[in-house]
Amino acid sequence: PAAISSDLALVTATLRDLLSELTAEHTKGLPEWALWRREQAAQQAIRQREKYPLRLEQRKIEREKNLAEYAARLRDRRQLTTQVAYPTEPFEISLLKPGLDAHEAKLRAAKGDNGQPLLHRLYQGRFTVETDHGHLRPVRLNGVEFRNYLGDVTELARAASTGANNPVTAEEIGLSLQALSLLEHKTNAAVLACFQLNFAGGKLPETPVTRGAEFLFQRMAEIDGDMLRERPALDVPLRECLRLAADWANSRRTNTPPESPPRPSP
């Protein structure tokens, strides 16, 4: 390998430098990179913080400020996702397809303890949704960040009220989400206990509470979007890798280097 001429390399030094230049331009000009930097800066500030106020009122003010900033970043991410998400197509290996189809059929035929299909149902700490490519996906509630939906309590209250066939308020949803975020293990019993404690002042029976929770989870999946996708739509570093791979592949196919980003006027 050491004897191979450098001009035969798949990625030459010139091409590497040009791709690096393209990435630098993308990170400066694309809205998704601006959002990514905001998110990284917020996470770094949390990790590096060493001092906290002792006064309770000051802590409350800071908490409300941090939650508002977090909700704004999350809102911007969701909005940007709807604008720039890459379309995806399923790619299935023919040798694996029969086994995957059989597994999918079993999932669709499976029933919970109450004899109901698992789609859109709470079962063993999971909630099953159908992805944008028509596959069933069990979403583990332990992996859901419920605080992400504190800005959507009005919409979630509407969904929970429909499922429970009883009025559920936005305040009750907010209390339930905060309680869920504190659970270490989100089992069915623990999750439903959070809702039962808060829905209608703790007066609803288990069945309407369960249906209200299931309608709420379905609405959460629709609001978030990524729950219903085969993979996250706004993985910013991955998207940049895909751009560079496309530029590199095109240069190999046409034997022409990718276009250099425009230079600013002097």
PDB file of N, CA, C and O in Angstrom, residues 100-172:
ATOM      1  N   LEU A 100     -38.220 -10.500   8.560  1.00  0.00           N
ATOM      2  CA  LEU A 100     -38.719  -9.234   9.091  1.00  0.00           C
ATOM      3  C   LEU A 100     -40.222  -9.116   8.905  1.00  0.00           C
ATOM      4  O   LEU A 100     -40.939  -8.630   9.788  1.00  0.00           O
ATOM      5  N   ASP A 101     -40.715  -9.558   7.742  1.00  0.00           N
ATOM      6  CA  ASP A 101     -42.162  -9.511   7.495  1.00  0.00           C
ATOM      7  C   ASP A 101     -42.914 -10.409   8.471  1.00  0.00           C
ATOM      8  O   ASP A 101     -43.992 -10.052   8.966  1.00  0.00           O
ATOM      9  N   ALA A 102     -42.342 -11.589   8.751  1.00  0.00           N
ATOM     10  CA  ALA A 102     -42.994 -12.504   9.701  1.00  0.00           C
ATOM     11  C   ALA A 102     -43.028 -11.883  11.103  1.00  0.00           C
ATOM     12  O   ALA A 102     -44.037 -11.992  11.821  1.00  0.00           O
ATOM     13  N   HIS A 103     -41.920 -11.237  11.488  1.00  0.00           N
ATOM     14  CA  HIS A 103     -41.875 -10.589  12.797  1.00  0.00           C
ATOM     15  C   HIS A 103     -42.894  -9.454  12.862  1.00  0.00           C
ATOM     16  O   HIS A 103     -43.605  -9.298  13.870  1.00  0.00           O
ATOM     17  N   GLU A 104     -42.998  -8.682  11.781  1.00  0.00           N
ATOM     18  CA  GLU A 104     -43.957  -7.577  11.736  1.00  0.00           C
ATOM     19  C   GLU A 104     -45.390  -8.110  11.856  1.00  0.00           C
ATOM     20  O   GLU A 104     -46.227  -7.527  12.555  1.00  0.00           O
ATOM     21  N   ALA A 105     -45.666  -9.201  11.178  1.00  0.00           N
ATOM     22  CA  ALA A 105     -47.006  -9.786  11.238  1.00  0.00           C
ATOM     23  C   ALA A 105     -47.347 -10.233  12.656  1.00  0.00           C
ATOM     24  O   ALA A 105     -48.482 -10.068  13.129  1.00  0.00           O
ATOM     25  N   LYS A 106     -46.365 -10.805  13.360  1.00  0.00           N
ATOM     26  CA  LYS A 106     -46.599 -11.232  14.734  1.00  0.00           C
ATOM     27  C   LYS A 106     -46.860 -10.030  15.644  1.00  0.00           C
ATOM     28  O   LYS A 106     -47.712 -10.086  16.541  1.00  0.00           O
ATOM     29  N   LEU A 107     -46.132  -8.943  15.408  1.00  0.00           N
ATOM     30  CA  LEU A 107     -46.350  -7.741  16.210  1.00  0.00           C
ATOM     31  C   LEU A 107     -47.765  -7.203  16.001  1.00  0.00           C
ATOM     32  O   LEU A 107     -48.438  -6.793  16.956  1.00  0.00           O
ATOM     33  N   ARG A 108     -48.210  -7.212  14.761  1.00  0.00           N
ATOM     34  CA  ARG A 108     -49.539  -6.677  14.463  1.00  0.00           C
ATOM     35  C   ARG A 108     -50.646  -7.581  15.017  1.00  0.00           C
ATOM     36  O   ARG A 108     -51.735  -7.108  15.347  1.00  0.00           O
ATOM     37  N   ALA A 109     -50.362  -8.865  15.094  1.00  0.00           N
ATOM     38  CA  ALA A 109     -51.367  -9.805  15.602  1.00  0.00           C
ATOM     39  C   ALA A 109     -51.350  -9.917  17.118  1.00  0.00           C
ATOM     40  O   ALA A 109     -52.302 -10.433  17.711  1.00  0.00           O
ATOM     41  N   ALA A 110     -50.254  -9.445  17.738  1.00  0.00           N
ATOM     42  CA  ALA A 110     -50.116  -9.599  19.190  1.00  0.00           C
ATOM     43  C   ALA A 110     -51.177  -8.791  19.923  1.00  0.00           C
ATOM     44  O   ALA A 110     -51.613  -7.730  19.486  1.00  0.00           O
ATOM     45  N   LYS A 111     -51.575  -9.308  21.067  1.00  0.00           N
ATOM     46  CA  LYS A 111     -52.582  -8.643  21.887  1.00  0.00           C
ATOM     47  C   LYS A 111     -51.994  -8.419  23.289  1.00  0.00           C
ATOM     48  O   LYS A 111     -51.164  -9.178  23.769  1.00  0.00           O
ATOM     49  N   GLY A 112     -52.455  -7.356  23.931  1.00  0.00           N
ATOM     50  CA  GLY A 112     -52.037  -7.081  25.295  1.00  0.00           C
ATOM     51  C   GLY A 112     -52.810  -7.927  26.285  1.00  0.00           C
ATOM     52  O   GLY A 112     -53.625  -8.785  25.908  1.00  0.00           O
ATOM     53  N   ASP A 113     -52.599  -7.671  27.567  1.00  0.00           N
ATOM     54  CA  ASP A 113     -53.282  -8.438  28.614  1.00  0.00           C
ATOM     55  C   ASP A 113     -54.795  -8.283  28.547  1.00  0.00           C
ATOM     56  O   ASP A 113     -55.539  -9.169  28.976  1.00  0.00           O
ATOM     57  N   ASN A 114     -55.258  -7.145  28.000  1.00  0.00           N
ATOM     58  CA  ASN A 114     -56.693  -6.913  27.904  1.00  0.00           C
ATOM     59  C   ASN A 114     -57.287  -7.405  26.585  1.00  0.00           C
ATOM     60  O   ASN A 114     -58.449  -7.134  26.273  1.00  0.00           O
ATOM     61  N   GLY A 115     -56.470  -8.093  25.778  1.00  0.00           N
ATOM     62  CA  GLY A 115     -56.968  -8.629  24.517  1.00  0.00           C
ATOM     63  C   GLY A 115     -56.993  -7.634  23.380  1.00  0.00           C
ATOM     64  O   GLY A 115     -57.436  -7.956  22.271  1.00  0.00           O
ATOM     65  N   GLN A 116     -56.494  -6.400  23.596  1.00  0.00           N
ATOM     66  CA  GLN A 116     -56.494  -5.372  22.561  1.00  0.00           C
ATOM     67  C   GLN A 116     -55.187  -5.410  21.777  1.00  0.00           C
ATOM     68  O   GLN A 116     -54.136  -5.771  22.308  1.00  0.00           O
ATOM     69  N   PRO A 117     -55.222  -5.048  20.474  1.00  0.00           N
ATOM     70  CA  PRO A 117     -53.972  -4.957  19.699  1.00  0.00           C
ATOM     71  C   PRO A 117     -52.998  -3.989  20.357  1.00  0.00           C
ATOM     72  O   PRO A 117     -53.406  -3.039  21.031  1.00  0.00           O
ATOM     73  N   LEU A 118     -51.698  -4.225  20.148  1.00  0.00           N
ATOM     74  CA  LEU A 118     -50.684  -3.427  20.837  1.00  0.00           C
ATOM     75  C   LEU A 118     -50.458  -2.058  20.207  1.00  0.00           C
ATOM     76  O   LEU A 118     -49.888  -1.173  20.854  1.00  0.00           O
ATOM     77  N   LEU A 119     -50.868  -1.864  18.948  1.00  0.00           N
ATOM     78  CA  LEU A 119     -50.635  -0.573  18.303  1.00  0.00           C
ATOM     79  C   LEU A 119     -51.335   0.535  19.088  1.00  0.00           C
ATOM     80  O   LEU A 119     -52.531   0.452  19.378  1.00  0.00           O
ATOM     81  N   HIS A 120     -50.563   1.570  19.436  1.00  0.00           N
ATOM     82  CA  HIS A 120     -51.049   2.721  20.196  1.00  0.00           C
ATOM     83  C   HIS A 120     -51.498   2.340  21.604  1.00  0.00           C
ATOM     84  O   HIS A 120     -52.299   3.045  22.215  1.00  0.00           O
ATOM     85  N   ARG A 121     -50.958   1.245  22.128  1.00  0.00           N
ATOM     86  CA  ARG A 121     -51.337   0.814  23.469  1.00  0.00           C
ATOM     87  C   ARG A 121     -50.124   0.826  24.395  1.00  0.00           C
ATOM     88  O   ARG A 121     -48.990   0.612  23.959  1.00  0.00           O
ATOM     89  N   LEU A 122     -50.383   1.059  25.679  1.00  0.00           N
ATOM     90  CA  LEU A 122     -49.353   0.990  26.709  1.00  0.00           C
ATOM     91  C   LEU A 122     -49.212  -0.462  27.136  1.00  0.00           C
ATOM     92  O   LEU A 122     -50.196  -1.105  27.536  1.00  0.00           O
ATOM     93  N   TYR A 123     -47.981  -0.990  27.028  1.00  0.00           N
ATOM     94  CA  TYR A 123     -47.779  -2.409  27.324  1.00  0.00           C
ATOM     95  C   TYR A 123     -46.351  -2.613  27.826  1.00  0.00           C
ATOM     96  O   TYR A 123     -45.392  -2.306  27.114  1.00  0.00           O
ATOM     97  N   GLN A 124     -46.207  -3.095  29.054  1.00  0.00           N
ATOM     98  CA  GLN A 124     -44.911  -3.410  29.643  1.00  0.00           C
ATOM     99  C   GLN A 124     -43.915  -2.241  29.531  1.00  0.00           C
ATOM    100  O   GLN A 124     -42.771  -2.416  29.137  1.00  0.00           O
ATOM    101  N   GLY A 125     -44.378  -1.058  29.877  1.00  0.00           N
ATOM    102  CA  GLY A 125     -43.509   0.113  29.848  1.00  0.00           C
ATOM    103  C   GLY A 125     -43.148   0.580  28.457  1.00  0.00           C
ATOM    104  O   GLY A 125     -42.198   1.346  28.279  1.00  0.00           O
ATOM    105  N   ARG A 126     -43.919   0.157  27.462  1.00  0.00           N
ATOM    106  CA  ARG A 126     -43.676   0.560  26.076  1.00  0.00           C
ATOM    107  C   ARG A 126     -44.983   1.033  25.448  1.00  0.00           C
ATOM    108  O   ARG A 126     -46.069   0.688  25.903  1.00  0.00           O
ATOM    109  N   PHE A 127     -44.822   1.806  24.381  1.00  0.00           N
ATOM    110  CA  PHE A 127     -45.962   2.304  23.635  1.00  0.00           C
ATOM    111  C   PHE A 127     -45.653   2.097  22.158  1.00  0.00           C
ATOM    112  O   PHE A 127     -44.637   2.578  21.657  1.00  0.00           O
ATOM    113  N   THR A 128     -46.495   1.368  21.458  1.00  0.00           N
ATOM    114  CA  THR A 128     -46.206   0.980  20.085  1.00  0.00           C
ATOM    115  C   THR A 128     -46.811   1.965  19.098  1.00  0.00           C
ATOM    116  O   THR A 128     -48.003   2.290  19.175  1.00  0.00           O
ATOM    117  N   VAL A 129     -45.980   2.464  18.175  1.00  0.00           N
ATOM    118  CA  VAL A 129     -46.435   3.392  17.135  1.00  0.00           C
ATOM    119  C   VAL A 129     -46.117   2.797  15.770  1.00  0.00           C
ATOM    120  O   VAL A 129     -45.358   1.828  15.648  1.00  0.00           O
ATOM    121  N   GLU A 130     -46.683   3.399  14.743  1.00  0.00           N
ATOM    122  CA  GLU A 130     -46.403   2.993  13.366  1.00  0.00           C
ATOM    123  C   GLU A 130     -45.552   4.074  12.712  1.00  0.00           C
ATOM    124  O   GLU A 130     -45.925   5.247  12.713  1.00  0.00           O
ATOM    125  N   THR A 131     -44.400   3.690  12.154  1.00  0.00           N
ATOM    126  CA  THR A 131     -43.467   4.674  11.607  1.00  0.00           C
ATOM    127  C   THR A 131     -43.930   5.168  10.242  1.00  0.00           C
ATOM    128  O   THR A 131     -44.902   4.668   9.668  1.00  0.00           O
ATOM    129  N   ASP A 132     -43.190   6.156   9.724  1.00  0.00           N
ATOM    130  CA  ASP A 132     -43.531   6.723   8.428  1.00  0.00           C
ATOM    131  C   ASP A 132     -43.354   5.726   7.284  1.00  0.00           C
ATOM    132  O   ASP A 132     -43.845   5.958   6.179  1.00  0.00           O
ATOM    133  N   HIS A 133     -42.663   4.618   7.533  1.00  0.00           N
ATOM    134  CA  HIS A 133     -42.516   3.578   6.513  1.00  0.00           C
ATOM    135  C   HIS A 133     -43.418   2.376   6.778  1.00  0.00           C
ATOM    136  O   HIS A 133     -43.255   1.326   6.162  1.00  0.00           O
ATOM    137  N   GLY A 134     -44.363   2.537   7.701  1.00  0.00           N
ATOM    138  CA  GLY A 134     -45.341   1.494   7.928  1.00  0.00           C
ATOM    139  C   GLY A 134     -44.894   0.359   8.823  1.00  0.00           C
ATOM    140  O   GLY A 134     -45.538  -0.696   8.852  1.00  0.00           O
ATOM    141  N   HIS A 135     -43.798   0.538   9.558  1.00  0.00           N
ATOM    142  CA  HIS A 135     -43.326  -0.495  10.476  1.00  0.00           C
ATOM    143  C   HIS A 135     -43.762  -0.167  11.896  1.00  0.00           C
ATOM    144  O   HIS A 135     -43.900   1.005  12.258  1.00  0.00           O
ATOM    145  N   LEU A 136     -43.963  -1.197  12.697  1.00  0.00           N
ATOM    146  CA  LEU A 136     -44.309  -0.986  14.090  1.00  0.00           C
ATOM    147  C   LEU A 136     -43.042  -0.765  14.909  1.00  0.00           C
ATOM    148  O   LEU A 136     -42.048  -1.448  14.720  1.00  0.00           O
ATOM    149  N   ARG A 137     -43.111   0.190  15.806  1.00  0.00           N
ATOM    150  CA  ARG A 137     -41.958   0.489  16.666  1.00  0.00           C
ATOM    151  C   ARG A 137     -42.422   0.597  18.115  1.00  0.00           C
ATOM    152  O   ARG A 137     -43.224   1.481  18.451  1.00  0.00           O
ATOM    153  N   PRO A 138     -41.915  -0.260  18.995  1.00  0.00           N
ATOM    154  CA  PRO A 138     -42.198  -0.087  20.431  1.00  0.00           C
ATOM    155  C   PRO A 138     -41.290   1.013  20.996  1.00  0.00           C
ATOM    156  O   PRO A 138     -40.072   0.929  20.904  1.00  0.00           O
ATOM    157  N   VAL A 139     -41.896   2.043  21.543  1.00  0.00           N
ATOM    158  CA  VAL A 139     -41.153   3.151  22.155  1.00  0.00           C
ATOM    159  C   VAL A 139     -41.083   2.906  23.658  1.00  0.00           C
ATOM    160  O   VAL A 139     -42.123   2.840  24.329  1.00  0.00           O
ATOM    161  N   ARG A 140     -39.879   2.737  24.171  1.00  0.00           N
ATOM    162  CA  ARG A 140     -39.717   2.524  25.615  1.00  0.00           C
ATOM    163  C   ARG A 140     -39.897   3.857  26.347  1.00  0.00           C
ATOM    164  O   ARG A 140     -39.197   4.828  26.061  1.00  0.00           O
ATOM    165  N   LEU A 141     -40.804   3.876  27.297  1.00  0.00           N
ATOM    166  CA  LEU A 141     -41.077   5.113  28.011  1.00  0.00           C
ATOM    167  C   LEU A 141     -39.888   5.555  28.852  1.00  0.00           C
ATOM    168  O   LEU A 141     -39.760   6.740  29.169  1.00  0.00           O
ATOM    169  N   ASN A 142     -39.005   4.623  29.224  1.00  0.00           N
ATOM    170  CA  ASN A 142     -37.788   5.009  29.941  1.00  0.00           C
ATOM    171  C   ASN A 142     -36.898   5.917  29.097  1.00  0.00           C
ATOM    172  O   ASN A 142     -36.068   6.654  29.639  1.00  0.00           O
ATOM    173  N   GLY A 143     -37.050   5.859  27.773  1.00  0.00           N
ATOM    174  CA  GLY A 143     -36.226   6.677  26.891  1.00  0.00           C
ATOM    175  C   GLY A 143     -36.877   7.978  26.473  1.00  0.00           C
ATOM    176  O   GLY A 143     -36.299   8.736  25.688  1.00  0.00           O
ATOM    177  N   VAL A 144     -38.076   8.270  26.974  1.00  0.00           N
ATOM    178  CA  VAL A 144     -38.793   9.493  26.594  1.00  0.00           C
ATOM    179  C   VAL A 144     -38.477  10.596  27.596  1.00  0.00           C
ATOM    180  O   VAL A 144     -38.570  10.387  28.814  1.00  0.00           O
ATOM    181  N   GLU A 145     -38.099  11.760  27.087  1.00  0.00           N
ATOM    182  CA  GLU A 145     -37.848  12.910  27.951  1.00  0.00           C
ATOM    183  C   GLU A 145     -39.155  13.700  28.057  1.00  0.00           C
ATOM    184  O   GLU A 145     -39.481  14.519  27.199  1.00  0.00           O
ATOM    185  N   PHE A 146     -39.914  13.447  29.101  1.00  0.00           N
ATOM    186  CA  PHE A 146     -41.256  14.013  29.210  1.00  0.00           C
ATOM    187  C   PHE A 146     -41.235  15.527  29.396  1.00  0.00           C
ATOM    188  O   PHE A 146     -42.202  16.212  29.050  1.00  0.00           O
ATOM    189  N   ARG A 147     -40.158  16.060  29.923  1.00  0.00           N
ATOM    190  CA  ARG A 147     -40.086  17.516  30.078  1.00  0.00           C
ATOM    191  C   ARG A 147     -40.098  18.234  28.741  1.00  0.00           C
ATOM    192  O   ARG A 147     -40.432  19.417  28.669  1.00  0.00           O
ATOM    193  N   ASN A 148     -39.746  17.518  27.669  1.00  0.00           N
ATOM    194  CA  ASN A 148     -39.755  18.139  26.347  1.00  0.00           C
ATOM    195  C   ASN A 148     -41.149  18.585  25.922  1.00  0.00           C
ATOM    196  O   ASN A 148     -41.290  19.370  24.976  1.00  0.00           O
ATOM    197  N   TYR A 149     -42.175  18.081  26.605  1.00  0.00           N
ATOM    198  CA  TYR A 149     -43.542  18.348  26.176  1.00  0.00           C
ATOM    199  C   TYR A 149     -44.272  19.301  27.120  1.00  0.00           C
ATOM    200  O   TYR A 149     -45.487  19.466  26.993  1.00  0.00           O
ATOM    201  N   LEU A 150     -43.542  19.939  28.018  1.00  0.00           N
ATOM    202  CA  LEU A 150     -44.182  20.886  28.928  1.00  0.00           C
ATOM    203  C   LEU A 150     -44.736  22.095  28.181  1.00  0.00           C
ATOM    204  O   LEU A 150     -45.639  22.777  28.687  1.00  0.00           O
ATOM    205  N   GLY A 151     -44.221  22.365  26.999  1.00  0.00           N
ATOM    206  CA  GLY A 151     -44.764  23.457  26.194  1.00  0.00           C
ATOM    207  C   GLY A 151     -45.957  23.048  25.354  1.00  0.00           C
ATOM    208  O   GLY A 151     -46.522  23.877  24.626  1.00  0.00           O
ATOM    209  N   ASP A 152     -46.358  21.781  25.442  1.00  0.00           N
ATOM    210  CA  ASP A 152     -47.458  21.270  24.617  1.00  0.00           C
ATOM    211  C   ASP A 152     -48.627  20.789  25.466  1.00  0.00           C
ATOM    212  O   ASP A 152     -49.445  19.983  25.009  1.00  0.00           O
ATOM    213  N   VAL A 153     -48.715  21.270  26.709  1.00  0.00           N
ATOM    214  CA  VAL A 153     -49.701  20.713  27.638  1.00  0.00           C
ATOM    215  C   VAL A 153     -51.140  20.947  27.172  1.00  0.00           C
ATOM    216  O   VAL A 153     -52.022  20.114  27.418  1.00  0.00           O
ATOM    217  N   THR A 154     -51.408  22.061  26.505  1.00  0.00           N
ATOM    218  CA  THR A 154     -52.776  22.323  26.039  1.00  0.00           C
ATOM    219  C   THR A 154     -53.198  21.290  25.001  1.00  0.00           C
ATOM    220  O   THR A 154     -54.308  20.729  25.068  1.00  0.00           O
ATOM    221  N   GLU A 155     -52.318  21.023  24.048  1.00  0.00           N
ATOM    222  CA  GLU A 155     -52.604  20.031  23.011  1.00  0.00           C
ATOM    223  C   GLU A 155     -52.722  18.633  23.617  1.00  0.00           C
ATOM    224  O   GLU A 155     -53.591  17.844  23.235  1.00  0.00           O
ATOM    225  N   LEU A 156     -51.848  18.309  24.552  1.00  0.00           N
ATOM    226  CA  LEU A 156     -51.882  16.991  25.176  1.00  0.00           C
ATOM    227  C   LEU A 156     -53.116  16.826  26.063  1.00  0.00           C
ATOM    228  O   LEU A 156     -53.675  15.722  26.159  1.00  0.00           O
ATOM    229  N   ALA A 157     -53.553  17.896  26.693  1.00  0.00           N
ATOM    230  CA  ALA A 157     -54.767  17.832  27.514  1.00  0.00           C
ATOM    231  C   ALA A 157     -55.979  17.527  26.638  1.00  0.00           C
ATOM    232  O   ALA A 157     -56.874  16.762  27.040  1.00  0.00           O
ATOM    233  N   ARG A 158     -55.991  18.092  25.436  1.00  0.00           N
ATOM    234  CA  ARG A 158     -57.097  17.821  24.521  1.00  0.00           C
ATOM    235  C   ARG A 158     -57.130  16.348  24.132  1.00  0.00           C
ATOM    236  O   ARG A 158     -58.194  15.715  24.097  1.00  0.00           O
ATOM    237  N   ALA A 159     -55.934  15.785  23.855  1.00  0.00           N
ATOM    238  CA  ALA A 159     -55.865  14.367  23.486  1.00  0.00           C
ATOM    239  C   ALA A 159     -56.252  13.468  24.656  1.00  0.00           C
ATOM    240  O   ALA A 159     -57.007  12.502  24.493  1.00  0.00           O
ATOM    241  N   ALA A 160     -55.756  13.773  25.848  1.00  0.00           N
ATOM    242  CA  ALA A 160     -56.066  12.955  27.024  1.00  0.00           C
ATOM    243  C   ALA A 160     -57.551  13.009  27.355  1.00  0.00           C
ATOM    244  O   ALA A 160     -58.152  11.995  27.744  1.00  0.00           O
ATOM    245  N   SER A 161     -58.154  14.176  27.179  1.00  0.00           N
ATOM    246  CA  SER A 161     -59.587  14.309  27.449  1.00  0.00           C
ATOM    247  C   SER A 161     -60.398  13.443  26.499  1.00  0.00           C
ATOM    248  O   SER A 161     -61.388  12.810  26.906  1.00  0.00           O
ATOM    249  N   THR A 162     -59.982  13.394  25.237  1.00  0.00           N
ATOM    250  CA  THR A 162     -60.682  12.565  24.260  1.00  0.00           C
ATOM    251  C   THR A 162     -60.571  11.089  24.625  1.00  0.00           C
ATOM    252  O   THR A 162     -61.561  10.351  24.599  1.00  0.00           O
ATOM    253  N   GLY A 163     -59.359  10.652  24.984  1.00  0.00           N
ATOM    254  CA  GLY A 163     -59.160   9.245  25.324  1.00  0.00           C
ATOM    255  C   GLY A 163     -59.871   8.843  26.591  1.00  0.00           C
ATOM    256  O   GLY A 163     -60.476   7.769  26.672  1.00  0.00           O
ATOM    257  N   ALA A 164     -59.822   9.691  27.599  1.00  0.00           N
ATOM    258  CA  ALA A 164     -60.431   9.375  28.892  1.00  0.00           C
ATOM    259  C   ALA A 164     -61.935   9.616  28.905  1.00  0.00           C
ATOM    260  O   ALA A 164     -62.624   9.166  29.820  1.00  0.00           O
ATOM    261  N   ASN A 165     -62.420  10.348  27.873  1.00  0.00           N
ATOM    262  CA  ASN A 165     -63.832  10.728  27.816  1.00  0.00           C
ATOM    263  C   ASN A 165     -64.232  11.505  29.072  1.00  0.00           C
ATOM    264  O   ASN A 165     -65.345  11.392  29.571  1.00  0.00           O
ATOM    265  N   ASN A 166     -63.257  12.271  29.557  1.00  0.00           N
ATOM    266  CA  ASN A 166     -63.442  13.136  30.719  1.00  0.00           C
ATOM    267  C   ASN A 166     -62.520  14.341  30.539  1.00  0.00           C
ATOM    268  O   ASN A 166     -61.449  14.210  29.947  1.00  0.00           O
ATOM    269  N   PRO A 167     -62.933  15.503  31.055  1.00  0.00           N
ATOM    270  CA  PRO A 167     -62.061  16.673  30.899  1.00  0.00           C
ATOM    271  C   PRO A 167     -60.772  16.540  31.697  1.00  0.00           C
ATOM    272  O   PRO A 167     -60.787  16.174  32.871  1.00  0.00           O
ATOM    273  N   VAL A 168     -59.667  16.792  31.021  1.00  0.00           N
ATOM    274  CA  VAL A 168     -58.342  16.823  31.663  1.00  0.00           C
ATOM    275  C   VAL A 168     -57.742  18.187  31.351  1.00  0.00           C
ATOM    276  O   VAL A 168     -57.739  18.620  30.194  1.00  0.00           O
ATOM    277  N   THR A 169     -57.236  18.883  32.348  1.00  0.00           N
ATOM    278  CA  THR A 169     -56.734  20.241  32.147  1.00  0.00           C
ATOM    279  C   THR A 169     -55.250  20.246  31.798  1.00  0.00           C
ATOM    280  O   THR A 169     -54.524  19.275  32.056  1.00  0.00           O
ATOM    281  N   ALA A 170     -54.817  21.358  31.212  1.00  0.00           N
ATOM    282  CA  ALA A 170     -53.400  21.527  30.880  1.00  0.00           C
ATOM    283  C   ALA A 170     -52.542  21.491  32.139  1.00  0.00           C
ATOM    284  O   ALA A 170     -51.430  20.958  32.133  1.00  0.00           O
ATOM    285  N   GLU A 171     -53.064  22.052  33.237  1.00  0.00           N
ATOM    286  CA  GLU A 171     -52.310  22.035  34.493  1.00  0.00           C
ATOM    287  C   GLU A 171     -52.095  20.601  34.972  1.00  0.00           C
ATOM    288  O   GLU A 171     -51.014  20.245  35.445  1.00  0.00           O
ATOM    289  N   GLU A 172     -53.128  19.770  34.854  1.00  0.00           N
ATOM    290  CA  GLU A 172     -53.009  18.362  35.264  1.00  0.00           C
ATOM    291  C   GLU A 172     -51.997  17.619  34.403  1.00  0.00           C
ATOM    292  O   GLU A 172     -51.245  16.773  34.895  1.00  0.00           O
TER     293      GLU A 172
END
